[in-house]
Each structure stands twice: as C-alpha cells, then as structure tokens.
Amino acid sequence: MKQFHALLKKEWYTNRITLLTPLWFAGGVYAIGLIGLIINLIKGNPLQAQFTAHNVPAGLESMILYTASAGSLAALGSVAMISAMILADSLLNGGFKRKCEILHLSQPVCIGKILISKYLFMTLGTIILLSLISLINSIGISLIIGYYTGAHMYFGITAWAQTLIKLIFTLLFVSSMYWFFAGLFKRKSFFMGTLLIIAIQAAISILNYTAGLHIPSLLAYILRLATISPEMNVNTMTLGVSQLNAIIESQWSNLFDLDTLMRCIYSVIFFIAGGWLYRNRELS
C-alpha cells in the first residue's frame, strides 16, 4: 500500500497541472461571469432584471434550472475528457519524452502496480475532480436560479446526478481508448490515435463504395459512445412541471443501457491492451 501511495504521489507531482485543467476552466468561466455581473451592476442592470424581463411560464423555471445544471456539467465534462486524453499520453509516454523511462521502470515495484496507479490517477482522479467541481457549480446555479425564479434545487441536483453518471462511463471509455493509443504510439499518441480512427473509417467507406459492402461506420459508433445525448429538447421545454417530473424519473432507468455496458467492456479491453503494449515495448 505504501508503494502504491508513493506511485500516486509521484504522478500527482508530475501531472497535477493537467489533471486540474477542469478546475482552471471553471475558475476562468466564473471569473468572466463575475466581471460581466459587475459591469451589469455598474450599468444599472441587476441580475434580477434578466430573469424578470422575460415572462417565464409557470413550471418552465424548473426546466430552465434542469437544463442549465446539465448543460454546464456537460461543458465541464468535455474539458475533463480532453484533460484525461492528454493525461494518458503524459502518463505512459512522459518518461520516454523526458528520457527517464528506464529509470522509472527500474524501481523495485512491479509493473502491474505502476500501470494501475497511472490508470487510476487518469480515470478516478479526473472523475473525483469533475464530481466535486460540478457539484459546487450545480449548487451555485440552483441557488441563483432558485432565488430569482423560485425553481426548486431538486431539479438542479437531479440534473447533476443523472448527467454525471452518464459522463463517468463516457469519460472512462474515451480516456481508456487514448490510454491504448498512448501504449501503441510513443510519439504524438493523441494525434496518431485520432488519425488511426480516421484511416480505418476511410478504409471502411472505400470498401463499402467499391465492393458494395455494408460495414457499419466505426467513427459514428465511437462518437455515439464518446458523447452523451441531451434528454431535453425544444418540445420538452414547453411541458409543465408534472410532465417534467415524469421525464426526469424515466431517465434513471435509461442511465444503464447497452451503450453503457459496451463502454465498460471497451474500457477494460483498452486498459489491458494499452498496459500490455506499454509493458512489452522497447525501452529508451
């Protein structure tokens, strides 16, 4: 356990700036928002006027809160995914780039512990950070919108919980895929991995066109697993609060579907394959 703790500590000191990217992003957004509010106050346009200037139908304030909470988390989750993808390359290829790969792997620690610590730092570290930042953000949004519109905090926190669960599995899939690419390519793994996907998709398209085959689109499938689809649209925005409650309740049963299962399976496969490639490649 002490060895494992030391490995995680080493990764923290080496890659903490990249890991904390979602925090820098959230801080920047709040700083810009605060500047905007100050400018509005100086101009004599308080925040309350922005809510009361538009005649919001009864019940729609809850939908606004739900959508705002889920949308802000989705944006923050996108930043967290990019951070995890960059982390994958840094964790597996950082030693190679700094020309100290042999030194790191000569430690009296089994390679399995090293790989697990790197993978947990990338996935669990990003998930914990995303969960904490997004929870604080969701509470803040719920309090502000609730104060000016009367919307109940329940809708903001529920949107946070449902969106976060979807994001966790999506983040696991995306980060694990680029973990595999980082094990496969020592240099520019992000670029090379993305290029590999595009090349395979191009080959599939050519075969479908020239040979009359009907091979499903790899790129479309990856994009489906790598994104979360919004549950609210223009039509649902006009529903009353009773229908909104029914929609929200129905989402709990849709969180764990076939795509979620496939994300988990692919994540395990990519982790094992990426670790095997890292373990068996030539050191330099």
C-alpha positions in Angstrom: 0.0 0.0 0.0 2.9 2.4 0.8 4.4 1.7 -2.7 1.0 2.4 -4.3 0.6 5.6 -2.4 4.1 6.7 -3.4 3.3 6.0 -7.0 0.1 8.1 -6.9 2.0 10.8 -5.1 4.7 10.8 -7.9 2.0 11.1 -10.6 0.4 14.0 -8.7 3.6 16.0 -8.6 4.3 15.2 -12.3 0.9 15.6 -13.8 -1.2 17.7 -11.4 -1.4 20.7 -13.7 -3.0 18.7 -16.5 -5.3 16.9 -14.0 -6.5 20.2 -12.7 -7.4 21.6 -16.1 -11.2 21.4 -15.4 -10.6 23.5 -12.2 -8.8 26.2 -14.2 -11.6 26.1 -16.8 -14.3 26.5 -14.2 -12.4 29.3 -12.4 -12.0 31.1 -15.7 -15.7 30.9 -16.5 -16.7 32.1 -13.1 -14.2 35.0 -13.3 -15.5 36.1 -16.6 -19.1 35.8 -15.3 -18.3 37.8 -12.3 -16.7 40.5 -14.4 -19.9 40.6 -16.5 -22.1 40.9 -13.5 -20.0 43.8 -12.1 -20.3 45.6 -15.5 -24.0 45.0 -15.5 -24.4 46.4 -12.0 -22.3 49.5 -13.0 -24.6 50.0 -16.0 -27.7 49.7 -13.7 -28.9 46.3 -15.0 -29.1 43.9 -11.9 -29.2 40.2 -12.5 -32.8 40.0 -11.3 -33.9 42.1 -14.3 -32.5 39.4 -16.6 -35.0 36.9 -15.2 -38.0 39.2 -14.7 -37.7 40.9 -18.1 -38.9 37.7 -19.8 -42.3 36.4 -18.9 -41.4 32.8 -17.9 -44.4 30.5 -18.0 -45.2 28.7 -14.8 -43.3 25.4 -14.4 -40.7 26.4 -17.1 -38.3 27.7 -14.4 -37.7 24.1 -13.3 -36.9 23.1 -16.8 -34.5 26.1 -17.1 -32.7 25.0 -13.9 -32.5 21.4 -15.0 -31.1 22.3 -18.4 -28.7 24.9 -17.0 -27.3 22.4 -14.5 -27.0 19.6 -17.0 -25.6 21.8 -19.8 -22.9 23.3 -17.6 -21.8 19.9 -16.4 -21.7 18.6 -20.0 -19.4 21.5 -20.9 -17.2 20.9 -17.9 -17.2 17.1 -18.7 -15.9 17.8 -22.2 -12.9 19.7 -20.7 -12.3 16.8 -18.3 -12.3 14.3 -21.1 -9.7 16.3 -23.1 -7.7 16.6 -19.9 -7.8 12.8 -19.4 -6.9 12.2 -23.0 -3.8 14.4 -22.6 -3.0 12.7 -19.3 -3.0 9.2 -21.0 -0.1 10.3 -23.2 1.7 12.1 -20.4 1.4 9.1 -18.0 2.6 6.4 -20.4 5.0 8.4 -22.6 6.2 11.1 -20.2 9.2 9.1 -19.1 10.1 8.5 -22.8 9.9 12.2 -23.6 12.0 13.2 -20.6 14.4 10.4 -21.4 14.0 8.8 -17.9 11.8 5.8 -18.9 14.4 3.2 -17.9 15.0 4.9 -14.5 11.2 4.9 -13.7 10.7 1.3 -14.6 13.8 0.2 -12.7 12.1 0.9 -9.4 11.6 -2.0 -7.1 7.9 -2.0 -7.9 6.0 -4.5 -10.1 4.9 -3.1 -13.4 1.3 -4.0 -12.6 1.2 -1.6 -9.7 2.8 1.1 -11.8 0.1 0.7 -14.6 -2.8 0.5 -12.1 -1.6 3.7 -10.3 -1.3 5.5 -13.6 -4.7 4.4 -14.8 -6.4 5.3 -11.6 -4.8 8.7 -11.5 -6.1 9.3 -15.0 -9.6 8.0 -14.6 -10.5 8.1 -10.9 -8.6 11.3 -10.3 -10.4 13.1 -13.2 -13.8 11.7 -12.1 -13.4 12.8 -8.4 -12.3 16.3 -9.5 -15.1 16.6 -12.0 -17.7 15.4 -9.4 -16.6 17.9 -6.8 -16.3 20.9 -9.2 -19.6 20.1 -10.9 -21.4 19.6 -7.6 -20.4 23.0 -6.3 -21.3 24.5 -9.7 -24.7 22.8 -9.7 -25.5 24.0 -6.2 -24.5 27.6 -7.1 -26.6 27.5 -10.3 -29.6 26.1 -8.3 -29.3 28.7 -5.6 -29.1 31.6 -8.1 -31.9 30.5 -10.4 -34.0 29.3 -7.5 -33.6 32.7 -5.8 -34.8 34.6 -8.8 -37.4 32.2 -10.2 -38.5 30.0 -7.3 -37.3 26.8 -9.0 -36.6 24.0 -6.5 -33.0 22.9 -6.0 -34.2 19.3 -6.6 -34.2 19.8 -10.4 -30.6 21.2 -10.4 -29.2 18.4 -8.2 -31.1 15.7 -10.1 -29.7 17.0 -13.4 -26.2 17.0 -11.9 -26.6 13.4 -10.7 -28.0 12.0 -13.9 -25.6 13.8 -16.2 -22.6 12.9 -14.0 -23.4 9.2 -14.2 -23.5 9.3 -18.0 -20.3 11.3 -18.1 -18.4 8.9 -15.8 -18.9 6.0 -18.2 -18.3 8.2 -21.3 -15.1 9.5 -19.7 -13.9 6.0 -18.9 -14.4 4.9 -22.5 -12.7 7.9 -24.0 -9.7 8.0 -21.6 -9.2 4.3 -21.9 -9.2 4.4 -25.7 -6.5 7.1 -25.7 -4.7 5.1 -23.0 -4.5 2.3 -25.5 -3.2 4.8 -28.2 -0.6 6.0 -25.7 0.6 2.5 -25.3 0.6 1.9 -29.1 2.3 5.2 -30.0 5.2 6.7 -28.1 5.1 10.0 -30.0 2.1 12.2 -30.6 -0.3 9.4 -29.4 -3.3 11.8 -29.4 -2.8 12.8 -33.0 -1.7 9.3 -34.2 -4.7 7.6 -32.4 -7.2 10.0 -33.9 -5.5 9.6 -37.3 -5.8 5.8 -37.0 -9.5 6.1 -36.4 -10.0 8.3 -39.4 -7.8 6.0 -41.6 -9.9 2.9 -40.6 -13.1 4.9 -41.3 -11.8 5.9 -44.7 -10.9 2.3 -45.5 -14.4 1.2 -44.5 -16.0 3.9 -46.7 -13.9 2.8 -49.7 -14.8 -0.8 -49.2 -18.5 -0.1 -48.8 -18.4 2.0 -52.0 -16.2 -0.2 -54.2 -17.2 -3.7 -53.0 -20.9 -2.9 -52.2 -20.4 -3.9 -48.6 -22.4 -2.6 -45.7 -19.8 -2.3 -42.9 -21.1 0.0 -40.1 -19.4 3.3 -39.6 -16.6 3.0 -36.9 -16.4 6.7 -36.5 -20.2 7.1 -35.9 -20.1 4.3 -33.4 -17.2 5.8 -31.5 -18.8 9.2 -31.5 -22.0 7.6 -30.1 -20.1 6.1 -27.2 -18.0 9.2 -26.7 -20.9 11.6 -26.3 -24.0 11.9 -24.2 -27.2 12.8 -25.8 -29.4 15.6 -24.3 -32.6 14.4 -22.8 -34.3 17.7 -23.1 -35.3 19.4 -26.4 -37.4 22.2 -27.7 -40.6 20.1 -27.3 -40.0 19.2 -23.7 -39.1 22.8 -22.9 -42.8 23.6 -23.2 -44.0 20.9 -20.8 -45.4 21.7 -17.4 -43.8 20.7 -14.2 -45.8 17.5 -13.8 -44.6 16.1 -17.2 -41.1 17.3 -16.4 -41.1 15.1 -13.2 -42.2 12.1 -15.3 -39.4 12.7 -17.8 -36.8 13.1 -15.1 -37.9 9.9 -13.3 -37.8 7.9 -16.6 -34.2 8.9 -17.1 -33.0 6.9 -14.1 -33.9 3.7 -15.8 -32.2 4.8 -19.0 -28.8 5.5 -17.5 -27.6 1.9 -17.7 -28.3 0.8 -21.2 -26.4 -1.3 -23.8 -24.1 1.6 -24.7 -23.2 1.9 -21.0 -22.3 -1.8 -20.9 -20.2 -1.5 -24.0 -18.4 1.5 -22.7 -17.4 -0.6 -19.6 -16.3 -3.6 -21.7 -14.2 -1.5 -24.1 -12.6 0.4 -21.2 -11.4 -2.9 -19.7 -10.1 -4.1 -23.0 -8.3 -0.8 -23.8 -6.8 -0.7 -20.3 -5.4 -4.2 -20.6 -4.3 -3.8 -24.2 -2.6 -0.4 -23.5 -0.9 -1.8 -20.4 0.4 -4.9 -22.4 1.8 -2.7 -25.1 3.5 -0.4 -22.6 4.9 -3.4 -20.7 6.3 -5.1 -23.8 7.6 -2.2 -25.9 11.3 -1.4 -26.2 12.6 1.0 -23.6 14.7 4.0 -24.5 
